[in-house]
Amino acid sequence: MKRGLIVYVTGGGELHEDSWGSYACMDRFGAQAIGVARSEFEIAENWWRMITRGMQEIVCVRAQVDSERGMSIIGAPLRLCG
């Protein structure tokens, strides 16, 4: 089953889809695709993009990015699809 991951950044610095933090998240959650969102609209946009790319399961996690400590996941992952 193909799994997508949306990282919703709610505080701190920037996170890019091709950064080391994104790849670490993909590995941690076993995802084949990742999207980064800073708003609810971007969550929906990433969800739609992943559905059209054939992801059967999509999970969203909330994260905070800090320049000193890196990225930290806040709370439990939310299953959006599948």
PDB file of C-alpha atoms in Angstrom, residues 3-81:
ATOM      1  CA  ARG A   3       1.434   5.890   1.933  1.00  0.00           C
ATOM      2  CA  GLY A   4       1.633   9.667   1.748  1.00  0.00           C
ATOM      3  CA  LEU A   5       2.616  12.012   4.569  1.00  0.00           C
ATOM      4  CA  ILE A   6       1.617  15.640   5.044  1.00  0.00           C
ATOM      5  CA  VAL A   7       3.671  17.615   7.566  1.00  0.00           C
ATOM      6  CA  TYR A   8       1.685  20.581   8.898  1.00  0.00           C
ATOM      7  CA  VAL A   9       4.220  23.107  10.197  1.00  0.00           C
ATOM      8  CA  THR A  10       2.506  25.185  12.891  1.00  0.00           C
ATOM      9  CA  GLY A  11       5.434  27.032  14.352  1.00  0.00           C
ATOM     10  CA  GLY A  12       9.056  27.895  13.949  1.00  0.00           C
ATOM     11  CA  GLY A  13      11.092  28.007  10.770  1.00  0.00           C
ATOM     12  CA  GLU A  14      10.707  26.680   7.270  1.00  0.00           C
ATOM     13  CA  LEU A  15      10.638  23.039   6.193  1.00  0.00           C
ATOM     14  CA  HIS A  16      11.072  22.054   2.550  1.00  0.00           C
ATOM     15  CA  GLU A  17       9.967  18.831   0.883  1.00  0.00           C
ATOM     16  CA  ASP A  18      13.548  18.011  -0.108  1.00  0.00           C
ATOM     17  CA  SER A  19      15.210  18.719   3.271  1.00  0.00           C
ATOM     18  CA  TRP A  20      16.801  16.165   5.601  1.00  0.00           C
ATOM     19  CA  GLY A  21      13.918  16.600   8.072  1.00  0.00           C
ATOM     20  CA  SER A  22      11.380  15.640   5.428  1.00  0.00           C
ATOM     21  CA  TYR A  23      13.301  12.518   4.460  1.00  0.00           C
ATOM     22  CA  ALA A  24      13.612  11.556   8.135  1.00  0.00           C
ATOM     23  CA  CYS A  25       9.814  11.901   8.503  1.00  0.00           C
ATOM     24  CA  MET A  26       9.224   9.768   5.424  1.00  0.00           C
ATOM     25  CA  ASP A  27      11.431   7.058   6.890  1.00  0.00           C
ATOM     26  CA  ARG A  28       9.825   7.302  10.348  1.00  0.00           C
ATOM     27  CA  PHE A  29       6.256   6.946   9.038  1.00  0.00           C
ATOM     28  CA  GLY A  30       7.037   4.636   6.096  1.00  0.00           C
ATOM     29  CA  ALA A  31       5.802   7.081   3.463  1.00  0.00           C
ATOM     30  CA  GLN A  32       6.574   7.099  -0.256  1.00  0.00           C
ATOM     31  CA  ALA A  33       5.563  10.753  -0.778  1.00  0.00           C
ATOM     32  CA  ILE A  34       5.634  13.858   1.404  1.00  0.00           C
ATOM     33  CA  GLY A  35       4.010  17.270   1.347  1.00  0.00           C
ATOM     34  CA  VAL A  36       4.653  20.275   3.571  1.00  0.00           C
ATOM     35  CA  ALA A  37       1.760  22.565   4.569  1.00  0.00           C
ATOM     36  CA  ARG A  38       1.615  25.867   6.464  1.00  0.00           C
ATOM     37  CA  SER A  39      -2.185  26.292   6.294  1.00  0.00           C
ATOM     38  CA  GLU A  40      -5.365  24.220   6.106  1.00  0.00           C
ATOM     39  CA  PHE A  41      -5.652  25.079   2.403  1.00  0.00           C
ATOM     40  CA  GLU A  42      -2.212  23.600   1.761  1.00  0.00           C
ATOM     41  CA  ILE A  43      -3.211  20.429   3.649  1.00  0.00           C
ATOM     42  CA  ALA A  44      -6.166  19.985   1.272  1.00  0.00           C
ATOM     43  CA  GLU A  45      -3.974  20.756  -1.744  1.00  0.00           C
ATOM     44  CA  ASN A  46      -1.371  18.177  -0.698  1.00  0.00           C
ATOM     45  CA  TRP A  47      -4.098  15.623   0.047  1.00  0.00           C
ATOM     46  CA  TRP A  48      -5.565  16.042  -3.449  1.00  0.00           C
ATOM     47  CA  ARG A  49      -2.120  15.831  -5.075  1.00  0.00           C
ATOM     48  CA  MET A  50      -1.395  12.582  -3.237  1.00  0.00           C
ATOM     49  CA  ILE A  51      -4.781  11.055  -4.098  1.00  0.00           C
ATOM     50  CA  THR A  52      -4.144  11.741  -7.790  1.00  0.00           C
ATOM     51  CA  ARG A  53      -0.667  10.169  -7.474  1.00  0.00           C
ATOM     52  CA  GLY A  54      -2.210   6.907  -6.230  1.00  0.00           C
ATOM     53  CA  MET A  55      -1.597   7.068  -2.474  1.00  0.00           C
ATOM     54  CA  GLN A  56      -3.987   4.676  -0.714  1.00  0.00           C
ATOM     55  CA  GLU A  57      -3.229   5.956   2.792  1.00  0.00           C
ATOM     56  CA  ILE A  58      -2.497   9.569   3.730  1.00  0.00           C
ATOM     57  CA  VAL A  59      -1.357  10.634   7.189  1.00  0.00           C
ATOM     58  CA  CYS A  60      -1.001  14.181   8.519  1.00  0.00           C
ATOM     59  CA  VAL A  61       1.327  15.135  11.375  1.00  0.00           C
ATOM     60  CA  ARG A  62       1.794  18.476  13.089  1.00  0.00           C
ATOM     61  CA  ALA A  63       5.365  19.681  13.487  1.00  0.00           C
ATOM     62  CA  GLN A  64       7.346  22.552  14.880  1.00  0.00           C
ATOM     63  CA  VAL A  65      10.661  23.546  13.315  1.00  0.00           C
ATOM     64  CA  ASP A  66      13.444  25.102  15.363  1.00  0.00           C
ATOM     65  CA  SER A  67      16.833  26.128  14.010  1.00  0.00           C
ATOM     66  CA  GLU A  68      18.631  24.775  17.070  1.00  0.00           C
ATOM     67  CA  ARG A  69      16.696  21.590  17.887  1.00  0.00           C
ATOM     68  CA  GLY A  70      15.484  20.721  14.397  1.00  0.00           C
ATOM     69  CA  MET A  71      11.983  19.411  13.801  1.00  0.00           C
ATOM     70  CA  SER A  72       9.725  17.920  16.462  1.00  0.00           C
ATOM     71  CA  ILE A  73       6.434  16.112  15.880  1.00  0.00           C
ATOM     72  CA  ILE A  74       3.549  17.348  18.044  1.00  0.00           C
ATOM     73  CA  GLY A  75       0.784  14.928  18.954  1.00  0.00           C
ATOM     74  CA  ALA A  76      -0.344  11.774  17.203  1.00  0.00           C
ATOM     75  CA  PRO A  77      -0.593  11.341  13.421  1.00  0.00           C
ATOM     76  CA  LEU A  78      -4.030  11.912  11.898  1.00  0.00           C
ATOM     77  CA  ARG A  79      -5.148   9.470   9.208  1.00  0.00           C
ATOM     78  CA  LEU A  80      -6.838  11.430   6.415  1.00  0.00           C
ATOM     79  CA  CYS A  81      -7.456   8.641   3.927  1.00  0.00           C
TER      80      CYS A  81
END
